[in-house]
Structure formats: C-alpha cells, structure tokens
CSV table of C-alpha atoms in Angstrom, one decimal:
chain,number,residue,atom,x,y,z
A,1,MET,CA,120.8,91.3,119.3
A,2,LEU,CA,118.8,91.5,116.2
A,3,VAL,CA,116.5,93.8,117.8
A,4,ARG,CA,119.1,96.0,118.9
A,5,GLU,CA,120.5,95.9,115.4
A,6,ALA,CA,117.1,96.6,113.8
A,7,ALA,CA,116.7,99.7,116.2
A,8,MET,CA,120.2,101.1,115.3
A,9,ALA,CA,119.0,102.3,111.9
A,10,LEU,CA,115.8,103.9,113.0
A,11,SER,CA,115.3,107.5,114.2
A,12,ILE,CA,112.3,109.4,115.3
A,13,TRP,CA,111.4,113.1,116.1
A,14,MET,CA,110.1,114.2,119.6
A,15,GLN,CA,108.0,117.3,120.4
A,16,THR,CA,106.5,118.5,123.6
A,17,LEU,CA,103.1,119.9,124.1
A,18,GLY,CA,102.5,122.0,127.6
A,19,THR,CA,104.9,121.2,130.4
A,20,PRO,CA,105.9,117.6,130.7
A,21,ALA,CA,106.6,116.3,134.3
A,22,ARG,CA,110.0,117.3,135.6
A,23,GLY,CA,112.8,115.7,133.8
A,24,ALA,CA,110.6,113.4,131.6
A,25,GLU,CA,112.0,114.8,128.1
A,26,PRO,CA,116.0,114.8,128.7
A,27,MET,CA,115.6,111.2,130.4
A,28,LEU,CA,113.5,109.9,127.7
A,29,ARG,CA,116.0,111.2,125.0
A,30,ASP,CA,118.9,109.5,126.9
A,31,ALA,CA,117.0,106.3,127.2
A,32,LEU,CA,116.2,106.2,123.4
A,33,ASP,CA,119.8,107.3,122.6
A,34,ALA,CA,121.0,104.4,124.6
A,35,ALA,CA,118.9,102.0,122.5
A,36,GLY,CA,120.2,103.3,119.4
A,37,ILE,CA,117.6,105.6,118.4
A,38,ALA,CA,118.4,108.9,117.0
A,39,VAL,CA,116.1,111.7,118.1
A,40,GLN,CA,115.5,114.7,115.8
A,41,ALA,CA,113.8,117.8,116.9
A,42,GLN,CA,111.8,118.7,114.1
A,43,PRO,CA,108.9,116.9,112.8
A,44,ALA,CA,109.3,115.0,109.6
A,45,ARG,CA,107.3,112.2,107.8
A,46,GLY,CA,108.0,108.9,109.6
A,47,PHE,CA,107.7,108.2,113.1
A,48,GLY,CA,107.3,110.6,116.0
A,49,VAL,CA,106.8,111.0,119.8
A,50,LEU,CA,104.5,113.7,121.2
A,51,LEU,CA,105.2,114.3,124.9
A,52,CYS,CA,102.0,115.8,126.4
A,53,GLY,CA,102.4,117.7,129.7
A,54,GLY,CA,100.4,119.7,132.0
A,55,CYS,CA,98.7,123.1,131.2
A,56,GLY,CA,96.7,123.8,127.9
A,57,GLY,CA,93.4,122.7,127.0
A,58,ALA,CA,92.1,119.6,125.5
A,59,ALA,CA,91.4,121.2,122.1
A,60,ASP,CA,94.8,122.5,121.7
A,61,ARG,CA,96.2,119.0,122.5
A,62,LEU,CA,93.8,117.3,120.0
A,63,GLN,CA,94.6,120.0,117.3
A,64,ALA,CA,98.6,119.4,117.8
A,65,VAL,CA,97.8,115.5,117.5
A,66,GLN,CA,95.7,116.1,114.4
A,67,ALA,CA,98.1,118.2,112.5
A,68,LEU,CA,101.0,115.9,113.2
A,69,ALA,CA,99.2,112.8,112.3
A,70,SER,CA,98.5,114.1,108.8
A,71,GLN,CA,102.2,113.6,108.0
A,72,ALA,CA,103.5,111.0,110.3
A,73,ALA,CA,102.8,108.4,112.6
A,74,VAL,CA,102.5,109.9,116.0
A,75,LEU,CA,102.8,107.9,119.4
A,76,ALA,CA,101.4,110.1,122.3
A,77,VAL,CA,103.2,110.0,125.9
A,78,ASP,CA,101.1,111.2,128.8
A,79,CYS,CA,103.6,113.4,130.9
A,80,ALA,CA,101.0,115.2,132.8
A,81,PRO,CA,101.2,115.2,136.8
A,82,GLU,CA,97.6,114.0,136.5
A,83,PRO,CA,96.9,111.1,134.0
A,84,LEU,CA,94.2,111.6,131.1
A,85,ALA,CA,90.7,110.6,131.7
A,86,PRO,CA,89.7,107.6,129.7
A,87,ASP,CA,87.6,109.6,127.3
A,88,ALA,CA,90.5,111.9,126.8
A,89,MET,CA,92.5,109.0,126.0
A,90,TRP,CA,90.1,107.9,123.3
A,91,GLY,CA,90.1,111.3,121.8
A,92,MET,CA,93.8,111.3,121.2
A,93,LEU,CA,93.4,108.0,119.1
A,94,ASP,CA,90.3,109.7,117.2
A,95,ALA,CA,92.7,112.4,116.6
A,96,GLY,CA,95.2,110.3,114.8
A,97,ALA,CA,97.6,109.0,117.5
A,98,THR,CA,98.8,105.5,117.0
A,99,ASP,CA,98.9,105.0,120.8
A,100,LEU,CA,99.0,106.8,124.0
A,101,LEU,CA,101.7,105.6,126.7
A,102,PRO,CA,101.7,106.7,130.4
A,103,PHE,CA,105.0,108.0,131.3
A,104,SER,CA,106.0,106.0,134.4
A,105,SER,CA,109.9,105.6,133.8
A,106,ALA,CA,112.2,106.8,131.0
A,107,GLU,CA,113.7,103.0,130.5
A,108,LEU,CA,110.2,101.4,130.1
A,109,CYS,CA,108.8,104.2,128.1
A,110,ALA,CA,111.9,103.8,125.7
A,111,GLN,CA,111.3,100.3,125.4
A,112,GLN,CA,107.6,100.7,124.6
A,113,ILE,CA,108.7,103.1,121.9
A,114,VAL,CA,111.4,101.2,120.5
A,115,ALA,CA,108.9,98.0,120.2
A,116,ARG,CA,106.4,100.0,118.5
A,117,LEU,CA,108.9,101.7,116.1
A,118,GLN,CA,110.2,98.4,114.9
A,119,ARG,CA,106.8,97.1,114.4
A,120,TRP,CA,105.9,100.1,112.6
A,121,ASP,CA,109.0,100.2,110.5
A,122,ALA,CA,108.5,96.5,109.5
A,123,VAL,CA,104.9,97.2,108.6
A,124,GLN,CA,105.9,100.3,106.5
A,125,ARG,CA,108.5,98.4,104.7
A,126,LEU,CA,106.1,95.7,103.5
A,127,MET,CA,103.3,98.3,102.5
A,128,ALA,CA,106.1,99.8,100.5
A,129,SER,CA,107.0,96.8,98.7
A,130,THR,CA,106.0,95.7,95.2
A,131,ALA,CA,104.1,92.6,96.6
A,132,VAL,CA,101.7,95.0,98.2
A,133,GLN,CA,101.7,98.1,96.1
A,134,GLY,CA,101.1,96.1,93.1
A,135,TRP,CA,98.3,94.0,94.6
A,136,LEU,CA,96.2,96.4,96.8
A,137,VAL,CA,96.4,99.7,94.8
A,138,GLY,CA,95.2,103.0,96.4
A,139,ASP,CA,96.5,105.7,98.7
A,140,SER,CA,93.3,107.2,100.4
A,141,PRO,CA,93.4,107.2,104.2
A,142,VAL,CA,90.7,104.7,104.6
A,143,TRP,CA,92.5,102.3,102.1
A,144,ARG,CA,95.9,102.7,103.6
A,145,ALA,CA,94.4,102.2,107.1
A,146,LEU,CA,92.9,98.9,105.7
A,147,VAL,CA,96.3,97.8,103.9
A,148,HIS,CA,98.2,98.4,107.1
A,149,SER,CA,95.8,96.3,109.3
A,150,VAL,CA,95.9,93.5,106.5
A,151,VAL,CA,99.8,93.6,106.5
A,152,GLU,CA,100.1,93.7,110.2
A,153,VAL,CA,97.8,90.7,110.8
A,154,SER,CA,99.0,88.8,107.8
A,155,ALA,CA,102.8,89.0,108.7
A,156,PHE,CA,102.6,89.0,112.5
A,157,THR,CA,100.0,86.6,113.4
A,158,GLN,CA,98.3,83.2,112.4
A,159,SER,CA,94.9,84.5,113.3
A,160,PRO,CA,91.9,83.2,111.3
A,161,VAL,CA,90.6,86.3,109.2
A,162,LEU,CA,87.0,87.1,108.1
A,163,ILE,CA,86.8,89.3,105.1
A,164,THR,CA,83.4,91.1,105.0
A,165,GLY,CA,82.1,93.7,102.3
A,166,GLU,CA,80.4,94.4,99.2
A,167,THR,CA,81.1,92.5,95.8
A,168,GLY,CA,83.7,93.9,93.8
A,169,THR,CA,85.7,95.4,96.9
A,170,GLY,CA,88.9,92.9,96.6
A,171,LYS,CA,88.0,90.3,99.2
A,172,ASP,CA,89.8,87.7,97.0
A,173,LEU,CA,92.9,89.9,96.6
A,174,ILE,CA,93.1,90.5,100.3
A,175,ALA,CA,93.1,86.8,100.9
A,176,GLN,CA,95.8,86.2,98.4
A,177,LEU,CA,98.0,89.1,100.2
A,178,ILE,CA,97.5,87.4,103.5
A,179,HIS,CA,98.8,84.2,101.8
A,180,LYS,CA,101.8,86.0,100.4
A,181,LEU,CA,102.9,87.8,103.7
A,182,SER,CA,102.1,84.9,106.0
A,183,GLY,CA,105.3,83.1,105.4
A,184,THR,CA,103.8,79.8,105.0
A,185,THR,CA,105.2,77.3,102.5
A,186,GLY,CA,101.9,75.8,102.0
A,187,GLU,CA,99.5,76.5,99.2
A,188,LEU,CA,96.4,78.7,99.1
A,189,THR,CA,93.5,76.5,98.7
A,190,VAL,CA,90.4,78.4,97.4
A,191,LEU,CA,86.9,76.9,97.9
A,192,ASP,CA,83.8,78.6,96.5
A,193,CYS,CA,81.0,77.7,99.0
A,194,THR,CA,78.5,78.9,96.6
A,195,THR,CA,79.5,75.9,94.2
A,196,LEU,CA,79.2,73.1,96.8
A,197,SER,CA,76.2,70.9,95.9
A,198,PRO,CA,74.6,69.1,99.1
A,199,GLU,CA,75.6,65.7,97.3
A,200,LEU,CA,79.4,66.5,96.7
A,201,ALA,CA,80.0,69.0,99.6
A,202,GLY,CA,81.5,66.4,101.8
A,203,SER,CA,84.0,65.2,99.2
A,204,GLU,CA,85.0,68.6,98.3
A,205,LEU,CA,85.9,69.5,101.9
A,206,PHE,CA,87.0,66.1,103.5
A,207,GLY,CA,88.0,64.1,100.2
A,208,HIS,CA,86.6,60.6,99.8
A,209,GLU,CA,87.9,57.1,99.4
A,210,ARG,CA,87.8,54.8,96.3
A,211,GLY,CA,84.0,53.4,96.2
A,212,ALA,CA,82.7,55.7,99.1
A,213,PHE,CA,79.9,56.6,96.8
A,214,THR,CA,78.5,55.9,93.2
A,215,GLY,CA,81.1,57.2,90.9
A,216,ALA,CA,84.0,57.5,93.4
A,217,THR,CA,86.2,55.3,91.2
A,218,ASN,CA,89.5,56.7,92.9
A,219,ALA,CA,90.4,58.1,96.1
A,220,ARG,CA,90.6,62.0,96.1
A,221,ASP,CA,91.9,64.7,98.5
A,222,GLY,CA,89.8,67.4,99.7
A,223,ALA,CA,89.9,71.2,100.8
A,224,PHE,CA,91.4,70.2,104.3
A,225,ALA,CA,94.1,67.9,103.0
A,226,MET,CA,95.2,70.1,100.1
A,227,ALA,CA,95.3,73.1,102.6
A,228,ASP,CA,97.6,71.3,105.2
A,229,GLY,CA,100.3,73.6,106.0
A,230,GLY,CA,99.0,76.6,103.9
A,231,ILE,CA,95.9,78.6,104.0
A,232,LEU,CA,92.2,77.8,103.3
A,233,PHE,CA,90.2,80.2,101.9
A,234,LEU,CA,86.4,79.8,102.0
A,235,ASP,CA,84.8,82.3,99.8
A,236,GLU,CA,81.1,83.1,100.6
A,237,VAL,CA,81.3,81.1,103.6
A,238,GLY,CA,77.9,82.3,104.6
A,239,GLU,CA,76.4,80.1,102.1
A,240,LEU,CA,77.3,77.2,103.9
A,241,PRO,CA,74.5,75.0,105.2
A,242,LEU,CA,74.2,74.4,108.9
A,243,PRO,CA,75.3,70.7,108.7
A,244,LEU,CA,78.4,71.6,106.9
A,245,GLN,CA,79.0,74.6,109.3
A,246,ALA,CA,79.3,72.0,112.3
A,247,GLN,CA,81.7,69.8,110.4
A,248,LEU,CA,83.8,72.8,109.6
A,249,LEU,CA,83.9,73.8,113.2
A,250,ARG,CA,85.0,70.5,114.4
A,251,VAL,CA,87.9,70.5,111.9
A,252,VAL,CA,89.0,73.9,113.0
A,253,GLN,CA,89.0,72.9,116.6
A,254,GLU,CA,90.5,69.5,116.5
A,255,HIS,CA,92.7,69.9,113.5
A,256,LYS,CA,91.8,66.5,112.0
A,257,TYR,CA,89.2,65.2,109.8
A,258,LYS,CA,88.1,61.8,108.1
A,259,ARG,CA,87.7,61.2,104.4
A,260,VAL,CA,84.1,60.2,103.1
A,261,GLY,CA,84.1,56.3,103.4
A,262,SER,CA,87.1,56.2,105.9
A,263,ASN,CA,87.4,55.5,109.5
A,264,ILE,CA,90.9,57.0,110.0
A,265,TRP,CA,91.6,60.5,111.3
A,266,ASN,CA,93.9,62.7,109.3
A,267,PRO,CA,95.7,65.8,110.6
A,268,SER,CA,95.4,69.0,108.9
A,269,HIS,CA,96.9,72.3,110.1
A,270,PHE,CA,95.9,75.3,108.1
A,271,ARG,CA,95.3,79.3,108.8
A,272,LEU,CA,91.6,79.9,107.7
A,273,VAL,CA,90.6,82.9,105.7
A,274,CYS,CA,86.9,83.4,105.1
A,275,ALA,CA,84.9,86.0,102.9
A,276,THR,CA,81.4,87.0,102.5
A,277,ASN,CA,79.2,89.7,101.4
A,278,ARG,CA,76.4,88.7,103.9
A,279,ASP,CA,75.9,90.2,107.3
A,280,LEU,CA,77.0,87.1,109.4
A,281,GLU,CA,76.1,88.6,112.6
A,282,ALA,CA,72.5,89.2,111.5
A,283,ASP,CA,72.7,85.6,110.4
A,284,VAL,CA,73.6,84.4,113.7
A,285,ALA,CA,70.8,86.1,115.2
A,286,ALA,CA,68.5,84.7,112.9
A,287,GLY,CA,69.8,81.1,113.4
A,288,THR,CA,70.9,80.4,110.0
A,289,PHE,CA,74.7,80.7,111.0
A,290,ARG,CA,76.3,79.1,114.0
A,291,ALA,CA,77.6,81.6,116.7
A,292,ASP,CA,80.4,79.3,117.7
A,293,LEU,CA,81.6,78.9,114.2
A,294,TYR,CA,81.1,82.8,113.6
A,295,TYR,CA,83.5,83.6,116.6
A,296,ARG,CA,86.0,81.0,115.4
A,297,ILE,CA,86.5,82.4,112.0
A,298,ALA,CA,86.1,86.1,113.1
A,299,ALA,CA,89.0,86.3,115.3
A,300,TRP,CA,90.0,89.3,113.2
A,301,ARG,CA,87.8,91.0,110.8
A,302,CYS,CA,88.3,93.3,108.0
A,303,ARG,CA,86.1,95.2,105.7
A,304,PRO,CA,87.5,96.7,102.4
A,305,PRO,CA,85.5,99.8,101.6
A,306,PRO,CA,83.2,100.3,98.7
A,307,LEU,CA,84.8,102.7,96.0
A,308,ARG,CA,82.3,105.2,96.8
A,309,GLU,CA,84.3,105.6,100.2
A,310,ARG,CA,87.6,105.8,98.4
A,311,LYS,CA,87.0,108.2,95.3
A,312,SER,CA,90.4,109.5,95.8
A,313,ASP,CA,91.7,106.0,94.6
A,314,ILE,CA,89.7,106.1,91.4
A,315,LEU,CA,92.6,107.6,89.1
A,316,PRO,CA,95.5,105.6,90.7
A,317,LEU,CA,93.2,102.4,90.0
A,318,VAL,CA,92.5,103.6,86.3
A,319,GLU,CA,96.4,104.1,85.7
A,320,HIS,CA,97.1,100.5,87.2
A,321,PHE,CA,94.4,98.9,85.1
A,322,LEU,CA,95.7,100.8,81.9
A,323,ARG,CA,99.2,99.5,82.6
A,324,GLN,CA,97.9,96.0,83.0
A,325,LEU,CA,95.8,96.2,79.7
A,326,ASP,CA,98.9,98.1,77.6
A,327,PRO,CA,100.9,95.2,76.1
A,328,LYS,CA,103.7,97.4,76.8
A,329,GLY,CA,102.9,98.1,80.4
A,330,GLN,CA,103.1,101.7,80.0
A,331,GLY,CA,99.3,102.7,80.1
A,332,ARG,CA,97.8,105.8,78.4
A,333,PRO,CA,97.1,109.3,79.5
A,334,LEU,CA,93.4,110.5,79.8
A,335,ASP,CA,91.9,113.8,78.4
A,336,PRO,CA,90.4,116.0,80.9
A,337,ALA,CA,86.9,114.8,79.8
A,338,VAL,CA,87.5,111.2,80.3
A,339,ARG,CA,89.1,111.9,83.7
A,340,GLU,CA,86.1,113.8,84.8
A,341,TYR,CA,83.7,111.0,83.6
A,342,LEU,CA,85.6,108.3,85.4
A,343,LEU,CA,85.6,110.3,88.6
A,344,ALA,CA,81.7,111.3,88.3
A,345,ARG,CA,80.6,107.8,87.3
A,346,GLU,CA,78.9,105.5,89.8
A,347,TYR,CA,80.4,102.1,90.4
A,348,LYS,CA,77.7,99.7,91.9
A,349,GLY,CA,80.2,96.8,91.3
A,350,ASN,CA,82.9,98.8,93.2
A,351,VAL,CA,86.7,98.3,91.8
A,352,ARG,CA,85.5,95.2,89.5
A,353,ASP,CA,83.1,97.6,88.0
A,354,LEU,CA,85.7,100.3,87.3
A,355,ARG,CA,88.1,97.7,85.7
A,356,GLN,CA,85.5,96.7,83.4
A,357,THR,CA,84.8,100.2,82.6
A,358,VAL,CA,88.4,101.0,81.9
A,359,ALA,CA,88.9,98.0,79.8
A,360,ARG,CA,85.9,99.0,77.8
A,361,ILE,CA,87.3,102.3,77.0
A,362,TRP,CA,90.7,100.9,76.4
A,363,TYR,CA,89.4,98.4,73.7
A,364,ARG,CA,87.6,101.2,71.7
A,365,HIS,CA,90.9,103.3,71.6
A,366,ALA,CA,93.1,103.1,68.5
A,367,GLY,CA,96.2,104.7,67.7
A,368,PRO,CA,98.6,106.9,69.9
A,369,GLY,CA,97.6,109.6,72.1
A,370,PRO,CA,95.5,109.9,75.1
A,371,LEU,CA,92.2,108.0,75.7
A,372,THR,CA,89.4,110.6,74.5
A,373,ILE,CA,85.7,111.0,75.1
A,374,GLY,CA,84.9,109.1,71.8
A,375,ASP,CA,86.4,106.0,73.3
A,376,VAL,CA,83.7,106.0,76.0
A,377,PRO,CA,81.0,103.6,74.6
A,378,PRO,CA,77.9,105.4,73.6
A,379,ASP,CA,75.4,103.6,76.0
A,380,GLU,CA,77.6,104.9,78.9
A,381,ARG,CA,78.2,108.5,78.0
A,382,LEU,CA,77.1,111.3,80.4
A,383,HIS,CA,74.8,113.7,78.9
A,384,GLY,CA,75.8,117.3,80.2
A,385,ALA,CA,78.6,118.0,82.7
A,386,PRO,CA,78.5,116.2,86.0
A,387,ALA,CA,77.3,118.1,88.7
A,388,TRP,CA,79.6,119.7,91.4
A,389,PRO,CA,79.6,120.2,94.1
A,390,ASP,CA,78.6,116.5,93.9
A,391,GLN,CA,76.9,114.5,97.1
A,392,PRO,CA,80.1,113.4,98.9
A,393,PHE,CA,81.3,117.0,99.1
A,394,CYS,CA,77.8,118.3,100.0
A,395,ASP,CA,77.7,115.5,102.9
A,396,ALA,CA,81.2,116.5,104.2
A,397,ILE,CA,80.1,120.3,104.4
A,398,ARG,CA,76.9,119.3,106.1
A,399,HIS,CA,78.7,117.2,108.7
A,400,ALA,CA,81.0,119.9,109.4
A,401,VAL,CA,78.2,122.3,109.8
A,402,ASP,CA,76.4,119.9,112.2
A,403,ARG,CA,79.4,119.9,114.4
A,404,GLY,CA,79.4,123.8,114.7
A,405,VAL,CA,82.4,124.4,112.4
A,406,SER,CA,82.6,128.2,111.6
A,407,LEU,CA,82.7,129.4,108.0
A,408,ALA,CA,86.1,130.6,108.3
A,409,ARG,CA,87.4,127.5,109.7
A,410,LEU,CA,85.7,125.3,107.2
A,411,GLY,CA,87.4,127.3,104.2
A,412,GLN,CA,90.6,127.2,105.9
A,413,ALA,CA,90.5,123.4,106.3
A,414,ALA,CA,89.1,123.0,102.7
A,415,ALA,CA,91.9,124.9,101.4
A,416,ASP,CA,94.6,123.4,103.4
A,417,LEU,CA,93.4,120.0,102.5
A,418,ALA,CA,93.4,120.8,98.9
A,419,ILE,CA,96.9,122.0,98.9
A,420,ARG,CA,98.1,118.9,100.8
A,421,ILE,CA,96.5,116.5,98.5
A,422,VAL,CA,97.5,118.3,95.2
A,423,LEU,CA,101.3,118.5,96.5
A,424,GLU,CA,101.2,114.7,97.2
A,425,GLN,CA,99.9,114.0,93.9
A,426,GLU,CA,102.6,116.1,92.1
A,427,GLY,CA,105.2,114.7,94.2
A,428,ASP,CA,105.6,118.1,96.3
A,429,ASN,CA,106.5,120.1,93.0
A,430,ASN,CA,105.3,123.6,94.1
A,431,GLN,CA,104.9,124.9,90.6
A,432,ARG,CA,102.8,122.0,89.1
A,433,ALA,CA,100.5,122.1,92.2
A,434,ALA,CA,100.1,125.9,92.1
A,435,GLN,CA,99.0,125.6,88.3
A,436,ARG,CA,96.4,122.8,89.1
A,437,LEU,CA,95.1,125.0,92.2
A,438,GLY,CA,94.8,128.3,89.9
A,439,VAL,CA,97.3,130.3,92.0
A,440,THR,CA,100.9,131.5,91.4
A,441,ASP,CA,103.8,129.7,92.5
A,442,ARG,CA,104.6,132.5,94.9
A,443,ALA,CA,101.3,132.6,96.6
A,444,LEU,CA,101.3,128.9,97.3
A,445,GLN,CA,104.8,129.2,98.9
A,446,ILE,CA,103.6,131.8,101.1
A,447,ARG,CA,100.6,129.7,102.1
A,448,ARG,CA,102.6,126.7,102.9
A,449,LYS,CA,104.8,128.8,104.9
A,450,ALA,CA,102.1,130.3,107.0
A,451,ALA,CA,100.7,126.8,107.6
A,452,ARG,CA,104.0,125.5,109.0
A,453,ASP,CA,104.3,128.5,111.2
A,454,ASP,CA,100.7,128.0,112.7
A,455,GLN,CA,101.7,124.5,113.2
A,456,ALA,CA,104.8,125.3,115.2
A,457,ALA,CA,103.0,128.1,117.0
A,458,ASP,CA,100.4,125.4,118.1
A,459,ARG,CA,103.1,123.0,119.2
A,460,GLY,CA,104.9,125.8,121.1
C-alpha cells in the first residue's frame, strides 16, 4: 500500500524510437496508468522511458539516448522484434541510459519501471536535501554521479564501503554523509590508522581491562565497542600492519571481540567504512595487504574525483567556502580577474587546497565590495594572463579528433554544450546567458529552438 501511494504522485514521459513491437506502447501506457503513474508525451526534466523498436541504425538510437539523457534520467525498453546484442546493450548505458529493460509483458515492464522510478525519486530527493547539498558541493556530471552512488549505497544498503582517492578530495566528508543517511542510531567512530602505535594499537581497537599492561589503571572501551550499533570509519586503512589486519578481519566476520587482558567475548555490530589514498589492489599483489580483508571492506567502492577532473565545480565550491567564512553567511562576489585566477590555478591538494586558497584571499580582504586581485597573496599571484585554450580543453579536442569527429560536428557540440552550461548557471535566463555568450537575446532563442527541433526530428 505504501509503495502504491508513493507511486501515485509520480509521473514520467514516454517517447518511441523506431517501430516498437505491435501493441507494446499502448499496453505499457495502460499498465503504468493502472499503477498510478501519469505518462506525459513530451520529454522534460525528471524521469522518462524510451521505447526502442525495430528499424533505424545503432547511431540514431545512441544519439537519441544521449540527447535525452542530458536533461533527464532515461530508462530504455527494448521493444524490437529481435533483442539487442550484449555490446549494443552496453552502448545504451554508455550513451546515458540508466538501464535497459527487455519487453516481455506490459505488466512486468510496468512493475520494473515503477520500482526504478520510486528508487530514482527517493535518491533525487535525498540529493536535493540540505543534508547532502550543504555537505558535498558541486554540480559537474562526474560529481553528481558520485553523489548519486553514495546516496544510494548509504540509504538503501548496509554494505561496507571503501573510499579511495587522492588527498583532499573529500573522503572524510563522504564517510560522514554515509553516517547521516544510513539511518543508524549509533555514533560515527573515527579511527586514524596512521596514528596507531604498535604498543597501543590493540587497546585502540579492542579496548583493555584494568591492569592489562603497564599504565592501564582503568578499563577502557576501544573502537569496536564504541562503534557498536553505528559506523566504524577507519581512515587510511592501508596503513594497518598485517597482524592488525588479521584481527580486524576476524571481528568483521564474527562480530565479536575480546578486550586486551580479557577472556570474555563481546558482541559488536557496526557498518564498516574505510578510506585510503593507497592502491590497495597493488598492495594485495605485493603481499602487504590481506586479500581476504580487502574483499571484505571493498564490497562497495567509491572514488571521489580530484578537482582537476571537476573544474566546473570550482566556482560553486568557492561560493560555498566564502559563505562559511563570512560571519553573516552571505559570502562576497569576485571580480573577473580573481574568478579567472581561481579557475586557472592548480590545486595539488584538491578541494582542501582550494579552501585554503579562498581563506587566504578572504582574510586579506578589507571593507565592502568584491574580492579583488590585491587580495591574492603576492607569492601566489599569476604573472601574465592564464593561457587559453588550456590543457583540459586541448585534451578534449584531441580526444574528439582521434575518434573521427568532423570539424562541423565538433563546433556544433561545443556551442551546444556552452549554451546548456550557461543556461544552467543563469537559471534558464535567456537574456543573461546571451550576454555571457556574446550573442543577442534573439540569436540565442533561435539557436535553442533549432536544437529542440533537431532533437524532436531525431526521436521521430
């Protein structure tokens, strides 16, 4: 009943590509309507279904999926008389489809769509919540994909999680978000494995009884006891020595431990989250990290990308940090030179490095008005204008040329992408977007209408 009530408030759009199997579209519409799902004809932001029938080439199918997936979550349904080959199925996912369902019966297909829609809607609501938006900041595609995955594994599973990646990418923030969304009533217990000394490591993990060793004047709980009913976050787990790895594995498998100096087994049930900047698979191959422990802690893996892979998130992160630094929480605008400086600068320490850079500029600023180039510390100032096209742009063009993309198609894709990004940044305000792109308001309107007409023609 609760599932049915959740579905009643949801709607999707449905489009067809090619010629679906006889009766597939009307039967599926009827089955979705019976499940309480409103079906719209025109694509819109949100969740949609693309019925892929026979006729038409693979390129047209992938192009249609790619165009629709840029603005919505697309669930493809294979309604062709002959099912797609496995490589064509993977191609649909690579083009942006969230999943590909075979059409066997309208009722089964509708149930699958409803279940995925409910999960998608729940994840999207969490992603849009202040708990997530104020914690993991960014809107680049690679970052949104990571946040979507983190939200889903946090809220809908109790799987152990291994977070890997470079320093300063937000591994600790992800661990804290997992705790927030997991629904557990227990605490988040954090243990930095780099601080464990060989003499006291057992006590830190297992706790100890009074008199267990010199200086143990009182009994003490360890990390396993404190994490009971909650989450144990082992930061830099790759630094654990092999003997402690074996002891950790036993606790994870058996959910019980003994304090140092005790013969009594104590139960402990916790969700394990680990983080490391090491390549644990290489360590397993080298024999410095236990393979059985690795596969226990890496049931689900996540890699927050370095800042150089999500450069479009730099300015939103800057605004976020400025609001945190401002006593009134309002932040400050940036003059164009400071904005360009922050976008062009390298951040070897990733997001942590960016935050420290913003803080140094902020604390040098005095009085009202925007942050200006004089606020940039003298030893960090750029000499001369930053080069453009920069390396990431050159790499993207080289990749497109290597794939055989024509000059006309490359220019069209770059222009369309620029328009979409600026419209998103300007809240779909056509006039402000046109000003930033250096075109007239009317010219941008015509360009947008032509793009919509092209997409409609591709789907038809």
